[in-house]
């Protein structure tokens, strides 16, 4: 089985999981806008054949990353044979710092779930998933 390195490798067979995230309940009203943006961009920029799954999360910091991992773990446990790719609006929605972002990426990669951050042009994941040429840029974006 060939593991995906690029976005084009997941468009045909993976189910996109749209992860919308806001940090607080006062920002909750922005979550539907973020989810609509994710759906619209997914349709406009990519050629996914599978219907996306939506996971909106209202949680900040490390708790938000843990919630993301928990939701994707449940999805994986319920459907162990399905292939998923996590889709985020941008790297700042994955995590707010390098350590937590790399941890989340490692845990998702261990589950076989690569990442698309729409502000990056390629697939993110720990080896063997994802494009190695994006590793440094991804880490820089996490740290900004």
Short mmCIF file of N, CA and C in Angstrom, two decimals:
data_model
loop_
_atom_site.label_atom_id
_atom_site.label_comp_id
_atom_site.label_asym_id
_atom_site.label_seq_id
_atom_site.Cartn_x
_atom_site.Cartn_y
_atom_site.Cartn_z
N UNK A 1 0.84 -1.19 0.00
CA UNK A 1 0.00 0.00 0.00
C UNK A 1 0.88 1.25 0.00
N UNK A 2 0.65 2.12 -0.97
CA UNK A 2 1.42 3.35 -1.08
C UNK A 2 0.82 4.40 -0.14
N UNK A 3 1.67 4.94 0.72
CA UNK A 3 1.21 5.99 1.63
C UNK A 3 1.27 7.34 0.94
N UNK A 4 0.32 8.23 1.25
CA UNK A 4 0.25 9.50 0.54
C UNK A 4 1.36 10.48 0.93
N UNK A 5 1.90 11.14 -0.09
CA UNK A 5 2.90 12.19 0.14
C UNK A 5 2.35 13.56 -0.22
N UNK A 6 1.43 13.59 -1.18
CA UNK A 6 0.93 14.86 -1.69
C UNK A 6 -0.60 14.90 -1.61
N UNK A 7 -1.16 16.08 -1.69
CA UNK A 7 -2.61 16.23 -1.63
C UNK A 7 -3.28 15.41 -2.74
N UNK A 8 -2.69 15.39 -3.90
CA UNK A 8 -3.28 14.62 -5.02
C UNK A 8 -3.37 13.13 -4.69
N UNK A 9 -2.55 12.65 -3.77
CA UNK A 9 -2.59 11.24 -3.38
C UNK A 9 -3.80 10.90 -2.51
N UNK A 10 -4.43 11.91 -1.89
CA UNK A 10 -5.56 11.64 -0.99
C UNK A 10 -6.90 12.07 -1.56
N UNK A 11 -6.90 12.85 -2.63
CA UNK A 11 -8.15 13.38 -3.16
C UNK A 11 -9.14 12.32 -3.62
N UNK A 12 -8.67 11.23 -4.15
CA UNK A 12 -9.57 10.23 -4.70
C UNK A 12 -10.11 9.23 -3.70
N UNK A 13 -9.32 8.88 -2.69
CA UNK A 13 -9.71 7.77 -1.83
C UNK A 13 -9.89 8.12 -0.36
N UNK A 14 -9.46 9.29 0.06
CA UNK A 14 -9.57 9.67 1.47
C UNK A 14 -10.81 10.52 1.70
N UNK A 15 -11.39 10.39 2.88
CA UNK A 15 -12.52 11.23 3.28
C UNK A 15 -11.97 12.45 4.01
N UNK A 16 -12.28 13.65 3.53
CA UNK A 16 -11.81 14.85 4.22
C UNK A 16 -12.61 15.07 5.51
N UNK A 17 -11.90 15.37 6.58
CA UNK A 17 -12.52 15.70 7.86
C UNK A 17 -12.20 17.17 8.13
N UNK A 18 -13.21 18.00 8.01
CA UNK A 18 -13.04 19.44 8.18
C UNK A 18 -13.04 19.78 9.66
N UNK A 19 -11.92 20.30 10.15
CA UNK A 19 -11.80 20.65 11.56
C UNK A 19 -11.87 22.16 11.68
N UNK A 20 -12.99 22.65 12.22
CA UNK A 20 -13.13 24.07 12.51
C UNK A 20 -12.86 24.27 13.99
N UNK A 21 -12.10 25.33 14.31
CA UNK A 21 -11.74 25.53 15.70
C UNK A 21 -11.77 26.99 16.07
N UNK A 22 -12.45 27.30 17.17
CA UNK A 22 -12.37 28.61 17.79
C UNK A 22 -11.97 28.41 19.24
N UNK A 23 -11.43 29.45 19.86
CA UNK A 23 -10.84 29.31 21.17
C UNK A 23 -11.80 29.48 22.35
N UNK A 24 -12.91 30.17 22.15
CA UNK A 24 -13.78 30.44 23.30
C UNK A 24 -15.24 30.46 22.88
N UNK A 25 -16.10 30.38 23.88
CA UNK A 25 -17.54 30.39 23.60
C UNK A 25 -17.97 31.73 23.01
N UNK A 26 -17.24 32.82 23.32
CA UNK A 26 -17.58 34.11 22.73
C UNK A 26 -17.28 34.14 21.22
N UNK A 27 -16.41 33.25 20.77
CA UNK A 27 -16.09 33.16 19.34
C UNK A 27 -16.94 32.11 18.62
N UNK A 28 -17.78 31.42 19.37
CA UNK A 28 -18.59 30.34 18.81
C UNK A 28 -19.38 30.78 17.59
N UNK A 29 -19.84 32.01 17.58
CA UNK A 29 -20.64 32.49 16.44
C UNK A 29 -19.84 32.51 15.14
N UNK A 30 -18.49 32.52 15.24
CA UNK A 30 -17.65 32.49 14.04
C UNK A 30 -17.43 31.09 13.48
N UNK A 31 -17.79 30.08 14.27
CA UNK A 31 -17.54 28.70 13.85
C UNK A 31 -18.31 28.31 12.59
N UNK A 32 -19.61 28.63 12.46
CA UNK A 32 -20.31 28.30 11.21
C UNK A 32 -19.67 28.95 9.98
N UNK A 33 -19.17 30.18 10.13
CA UNK A 33 -18.49 30.85 9.02
C UNK A 33 -17.22 30.11 8.64
N UNK A 34 -16.47 29.66 9.65
CA UNK A 34 -15.25 28.90 9.39
C UNK A 34 -15.56 27.57 8.70
N UNK A 35 -16.62 26.89 9.14
CA UNK A 35 -16.99 25.62 8.53
C UNK A 35 -17.44 25.83 7.08
N UNK A 36 -18.18 26.89 6.81
CA UNK A 36 -18.60 27.21 5.44
C UNK A 36 -17.38 27.50 4.57
N UNK A 37 -16.44 28.27 5.11
CA UNK A 37 -15.21 28.55 4.39
C UNK A 37 -14.48 27.26 4.04
N UNK A 38 -14.35 26.35 5.00
CA UNK A 38 -13.68 25.07 4.75
C UNK A 38 -14.37 24.29 3.64
N UNK A 39 -15.70 24.19 3.70
CA UNK A 39 -16.45 23.46 2.66
C UNK A 39 -16.27 24.11 1.29
N UNK A 40 -16.38 25.44 1.25
CA UNK A 40 -16.26 26.15 -0.02
C UNK A 40 -14.86 25.99 -0.62
N UNK A 41 -13.84 26.13 0.21
CA UNK A 41 -12.46 26.00 -0.26
C UNK A 41 -12.15 24.57 -0.68
N UNK A 42 -12.69 23.61 0.06
CA UNK A 42 -12.47 22.21 -0.30
C UNK A 42 -12.98 21.95 -1.72
N UNK A 43 -14.18 22.49 -2.00
CA UNK A 43 -14.78 22.31 -3.32
C UNK A 43 -14.02 23.07 -4.41
N UNK A 44 -13.58 24.27 -4.09
CA UNK A 44 -12.94 25.12 -5.09
C UNK A 44 -11.49 24.72 -5.40
N UNK A 45 -10.78 24.20 -4.41
CA UNK A 45 -9.34 23.99 -4.57
C UNK A 45 -8.92 22.53 -4.78
N UNK A 46 -9.77 21.61 -4.37
CA UNK A 46 -9.37 20.21 -4.38
C UNK A 46 -10.39 19.37 -5.14
N UNK A 47 -10.05 18.11 -5.39
CA UNK A 47 -10.93 17.21 -6.14
C UNK A 47 -11.32 16.00 -5.31
N UNK A 48 -11.78 16.23 -4.11
CA UNK A 48 -12.19 15.11 -3.27
C UNK A 48 -13.48 14.50 -3.81
N UNK A 49 -13.55 13.19 -3.79
CA UNK A 49 -14.73 12.48 -4.26
C UNK A 49 -15.66 12.11 -3.11
N UNK A 50 -15.10 12.02 -1.91
CA UNK A 50 -15.89 11.62 -0.74
C UNK A 50 -16.50 12.85 -0.07
N UNK A 51 -17.69 12.67 0.50
CA UNK A 51 -18.36 13.75 1.21
C UNK A 51 -17.61 14.04 2.50
N UNK A 52 -17.31 15.32 2.76
CA UNK A 52 -16.56 15.65 3.96
C UNK A 52 -17.36 15.44 5.24
N UNK A 53 -16.62 15.17 6.30
CA UNK A 53 -17.17 15.09 7.65
C UNK A 53 -16.77 16.38 8.35
N UNK A 54 -17.69 16.96 9.10
CA UNK A 54 -17.41 18.23 9.79
C UNK A 54 -17.27 18.01 11.29
N UNK A 55 -16.19 18.56 11.86
CA UNK A 55 -15.98 18.50 13.30
C UNK A 55 -15.67 19.91 13.79
N UNK A 56 -16.67 20.61 14.32
CA UNK A 56 -16.43 21.93 14.90
C UNK A 56 -16.00 21.78 16.37
N UNK A 57 -14.97 22.55 16.76
CA UNK A 57 -14.43 22.44 18.12
C UNK A 57 -14.35 23.84 18.73
N UNK A 58 -14.90 23.98 19.94
CA UNK A 58 -14.76 25.22 20.70
C UNK A 58 -13.90 24.89 21.91
N UNK A 59 -12.62 25.19 21.78
CA UNK A 59 -11.67 24.88 22.86
C UNK A 59 -10.34 25.53 22.52
N UNK A 60 -9.68 26.07 23.50
CA UNK A 60 -8.40 26.75 23.22
C UNK A 60 -7.21 25.91 23.65
N UNK A 61 -6.06 26.30 23.13
CA UNK A 61 -4.80 25.75 23.56
C UNK A 61 -4.69 24.25 23.44
N UNK A 62 -3.95 23.69 24.39
CA UNK A 62 -3.68 22.25 24.37
C UNK A 62 -4.98 21.44 24.47
N UNK A 63 -5.95 21.96 25.22
CA UNK A 63 -7.24 21.26 25.34
C UNK A 63 -7.92 21.14 23.97
N UNK A 64 -7.76 22.15 23.14
CA UNK A 64 -8.32 22.10 21.79
C UNK A 64 -7.65 21.04 20.93
N UNK A 65 -6.33 20.94 21.07
CA UNK A 65 -5.61 19.91 20.33
C UNK A 65 -6.00 18.52 20.82
N UNK A 66 -6.16 18.38 22.14
CA UNK A 66 -6.57 17.09 22.69
C UNK A 66 -7.97 16.72 22.22
N UNK A 67 -8.85 17.71 22.13
CA UNK A 67 -10.20 17.48 21.64
C UNK A 67 -10.17 17.03 20.17
N UNK A 68 -9.31 17.65 19.38
CA UNK A 68 -9.14 17.26 17.97
C UNK A 68 -8.70 15.80 17.88
N UNK A 69 -7.70 15.44 18.68
CA UNK A 69 -7.19 14.07 18.69
C UNK A 69 -8.29 13.10 19.12
N UNK A 70 -9.03 13.47 20.14
CA UNK A 70 -10.10 12.60 20.64
C UNK A 70 -11.17 12.36 19.57
N UNK A 71 -11.59 13.43 18.89
CA UNK A 71 -12.62 13.30 17.86
C UNK A 71 -12.15 12.43 16.69
N UNK A 72 -10.92 12.64 16.27
CA UNK A 72 -10.40 11.84 15.16
C UNK A 72 -10.13 10.40 15.59
N UNK A 73 -9.74 10.20 16.83
CA UNK A 73 -9.55 8.83 17.36
C UNK A 73 -10.88 8.07 17.35
N UNK A 74 -11.95 8.76 17.77
CA UNK A 74 -13.28 8.13 17.76
C UNK A 74 -13.69 7.76 16.34
N UNK A 75 -13.47 8.68 15.42
CA UNK A 75 -13.80 8.44 14.01
C UNK A 75 -13.03 7.23 13.48
N UNK A 76 -11.75 7.18 13.79
CA UNK A 76 -10.90 6.07 13.35
C UNK A 76 -11.37 4.75 13.99
N UNK A 77 -11.72 4.77 15.27
CA UNK A 77 -12.16 3.55 15.97
C UNK A 77 -13.48 3.03 15.39
N UNK A 78 -14.38 3.94 15.03
CA UNK A 78 -15.68 3.55 14.47
C UNK A 78 -15.55 3.00 13.06
N UNK A 79 -14.54 3.45 12.34
CA UNK A 79 -14.36 3.08 10.93
C UNK A 79 -12.88 2.81 10.64
N UNK A 80 -12.34 1.73 11.19
CA UNK A 80 -10.89 1.49 11.09
C UNK A 80 -10.36 1.27 9.67
N UNK A 81 -11.21 0.90 8.74
CA UNK A 81 -10.73 0.64 7.38
C UNK A 81 -10.82 1.86 6.47
N UNK A 82 -11.52 2.89 6.92
CA UNK A 82 -11.65 4.09 6.09
C UNK A 82 -10.38 4.93 6.18
N UNK A 83 -10.14 5.69 5.12
CA UNK A 83 -8.99 6.58 5.06
C UNK A 83 -9.48 8.01 5.24
N UNK A 84 -8.84 8.74 6.15
CA UNK A 84 -9.22 10.12 6.45
C UNK A 84 -8.04 11.06 6.27
N UNK A 85 -8.35 12.30 5.94
CA UNK A 85 -7.37 13.38 5.94
C UNK A 85 -8.00 14.54 6.70
N UNK A 86 -7.26 15.07 7.70
CA UNK A 86 -7.75 16.20 8.49
C UNK A 86 -7.48 17.49 7.72
N UNK A 87 -8.50 18.34 7.62
CA UNK A 87 -8.38 19.58 6.85
C UNK A 87 -8.63 20.76 7.80
N UNK A 88 -7.65 21.66 7.88
CA UNK A 88 -7.73 22.85 8.72
C UNK A 88 -7.63 24.08 7.84
N UNK A 89 -8.24 25.17 8.31
CA UNK A 89 -8.19 26.43 7.56
C UNK A 89 -6.75 26.89 7.39
N UNK A 90 -5.97 26.82 8.46
CA UNK A 90 -4.56 27.20 8.39
C UNK A 90 -3.82 26.57 9.57
N UNK A 91 -2.52 26.72 9.57
CA UNK A 91 -1.69 26.07 10.59
C UNK A 91 -2.07 26.53 12.00
N UNK A 92 -2.48 27.79 12.17
CA UNK A 92 -2.85 28.28 13.51
C UNK A 92 -4.08 27.58 14.06
N UNK A 93 -4.89 26.96 13.22
CA UNK A 93 -6.05 26.20 13.69
C UNK A 93 -5.63 24.78 14.12
N UNK A 94 -4.46 24.34 13.71
CA UNK A 94 -3.95 23.03 14.14
C UNK A 94 -3.45 23.15 15.57
N UNK A 95 -2.58 24.12 15.81
CA UNK A 95 -2.04 24.35 17.15
C UNK A 95 -1.43 25.75 17.17
N UNK A 96 -1.25 26.27 18.35
CA UNK A 96 -0.70 27.62 18.50
C UNK A 96 0.78 27.63 18.83
N UNK A 97 1.39 26.48 18.95
CA UNK A 97 2.83 26.46 19.16
C UNK A 97 3.43 25.21 18.53
N UNK A 98 4.73 25.26 18.36
CA UNK A 98 5.43 24.20 17.64
C UNK A 98 5.30 22.85 18.34
N UNK A 99 5.52 22.83 19.64
CA UNK A 99 5.49 21.56 20.38
C UNK A 99 4.15 20.85 20.25
N UNK A 100 3.06 21.57 20.49
CA UNK A 100 1.73 20.94 20.40
C UNK A 100 1.37 20.58 18.96
N UNK A 101 1.77 21.41 18.01
CA UNK A 101 1.48 21.11 16.61
C UNK A 101 2.20 19.86 16.12
N UNK A 102 3.46 19.73 16.50
CA UNK A 102 4.21 18.54 16.10
C UNK A 102 3.68 17.30 16.79
N UNK A 103 3.26 17.44 18.05
CA UNK A 103 2.66 16.32 18.79
C UNK A 103 1.37 15.86 18.10
N UNK A 104 0.50 16.81 17.77
CA UNK A 104 -0.76 16.47 17.11
C UNK A 104 -0.49 15.81 15.76
N UNK A 105 0.46 16.34 15.01
CA UNK A 105 0.81 15.77 13.71
C UNK A 105 1.31 14.34 13.86
N UNK A 106 2.16 14.11 14.86
CA UNK A 106 2.69 12.76 15.11
C UNK A 106 1.56 11.80 15.47
N UNK A 107 0.67 12.22 16.36
CA UNK A 107 -0.43 11.34 16.78
C UNK A 107 -1.38 11.03 15.63
N UNK A 108 -1.70 12.03 14.82
CA UNK A 108 -2.58 11.78 13.67
C UNK A 108 -1.88 10.89 12.65
N UNK A 109 -0.60 11.13 12.42
CA UNK A 109 0.15 10.28 11.49
C UNK A 109 0.19 8.84 11.97
N UNK A 110 0.33 8.64 13.28
CA UNK A 110 0.30 7.29 13.85
C UNK A 110 -1.04 6.60 13.58
N UNK A 111 -2.11 7.40 13.45
CA UNK A 111 -3.43 6.85 13.12
C UNK A 111 -3.61 6.72 11.61
N UNK A 112 -2.63 7.15 10.84
CA UNK A 112 -2.74 7.10 9.37
C UNK A 112 -3.52 8.26 8.80
N UNK A 113 -3.61 9.37 9.56
CA UNK A 113 -4.39 10.54 9.12
C UNK A 113 -3.43 11.70 8.82
N UNK A 114 -3.20 11.98 7.54
CA UNK A 114 -2.39 13.15 7.18
C UNK A 114 -3.21 14.42 7.34
N UNK A 115 -2.55 15.56 7.16
CA UNK A 115 -3.17 16.87 7.38
C UNK A 115 -3.04 17.74 6.14
N UNK A 116 -4.11 18.49 5.88
CA UNK A 116 -4.06 19.58 4.92
C UNK A 116 -4.33 20.85 5.70
N UNK A 117 -3.38 21.78 5.66
CA UNK A 117 -3.60 23.14 6.17
C UNK A 117 -3.74 24.00 4.92
N UNK A 118 -4.85 24.67 4.77
CA UNK A 118 -5.13 25.36 3.51
C UNK A 118 -4.18 26.51 3.22
N UNK A 119 -3.38 26.93 4.20
CA UNK A 119 -2.39 27.97 3.91
C UNK A 119 -1.03 27.38 3.54
N UNK A 120 -0.98 26.08 3.36
CA UNK A 120 0.22 25.41 2.86
C UNK A 120 -0.17 24.65 1.61
N UNK A 121 0.80 24.42 0.74
CA UNK A 121 0.46 23.87 -0.57
C UNK A 121 0.62 22.36 -0.68
N UNK A 122 0.94 21.68 0.41
CA UNK A 122 1.16 20.25 0.30
C UNK A 122 0.68 19.50 1.55
N UNK A 123 0.77 18.19 1.50
CA UNK A 123 0.28 17.33 2.58
C UNK A 123 1.27 17.32 3.74
N UNK A 124 0.75 17.37 4.94
CA UNK A 124 1.56 17.39 6.16
C UNK A 124 1.39 16.07 6.89
N UNK A 125 2.46 15.56 7.42
CA UNK A 125 2.42 14.34 8.21
C UNK A 125 3.82 13.91 8.59
N UNK A 126 3.90 13.01 9.52
CA UNK A 126 5.20 12.46 9.89
C UNK A 126 5.54 11.34 8.93
N UNK A 127 6.82 11.22 8.63
CA UNK A 127 7.30 10.20 7.71
C UNK A 127 6.74 8.84 8.13
N UNK A 128 6.15 8.11 7.22
CA UNK A 128 6.20 8.22 5.76
C UNK A 128 5.04 9.03 5.15
N UNK A 129 4.14 9.60 5.97
CA UNK A 129 3.05 10.41 5.43
C UNK A 129 3.56 11.82 5.13
N UNK A 130 3.00 12.42 4.12
CA UNK A 130 3.28 13.82 3.86
C UNK A 130 4.54 14.08 3.05
N UNK A 131 4.69 15.35 2.75
CA UNK A 131 5.76 15.84 1.89
C UNK A 131 6.89 16.39 2.76
N UNK A 132 8.05 15.75 2.71
CA UNK A 132 9.19 16.15 3.56
C UNK A 132 9.64 17.58 3.26
N UNK A 133 9.44 18.06 2.05
CA UNK A 133 9.87 19.41 1.72
C UNK A 133 9.08 20.47 2.49
N UNK A 134 7.95 20.09 3.09
CA UNK A 134 7.12 21.03 3.84
C UNK A 134 7.44 21.05 5.33
N UNK A 135 8.25 20.14 5.80
CA UNK A 135 8.48 20.01 7.25
C UNK A 135 8.97 21.30 7.90
N UNK A 136 10.00 21.92 7.35
CA UNK A 136 10.56 23.13 7.95
C UNK A 136 9.57 24.28 7.91
N UNK A 137 8.92 24.48 6.76
CA UNK A 137 7.94 25.56 6.65
C UNK A 137 6.79 25.35 7.63
N UNK A 138 6.35 24.12 7.78
CA UNK A 138 5.28 23.81 8.74
C UNK A 138 5.71 24.19 10.15
N UNK A 139 6.92 23.83 10.53
CA UNK A 139 7.40 24.15 11.88
C UNK A 139 7.53 25.65 12.09
N UNK A 140 7.97 26.35 11.06
CA UNK A 140 8.07 27.81 11.17
C UNK A 140 6.69 28.41 11.35
N UNK A 141 5.71 27.96 10.56
CA UNK A 141 4.33 28.46 10.69
C UNK A 141 3.74 28.16 12.06
N UNK A 142 4.04 26.99 12.61
CA UNK A 142 3.56 26.69 13.96
C UNK A 142 4.13 27.64 15.00
N UNK A 143 5.38 28.05 14.79
CA UNK A 143 6.04 28.91 15.76
C UNK A 143 5.68 30.38 15.66
N UNK A 144 5.09 30.77 14.54
CA UNK A 144 4.78 32.20 14.34
C UNK A 144 3.60 32.62 15.18
#
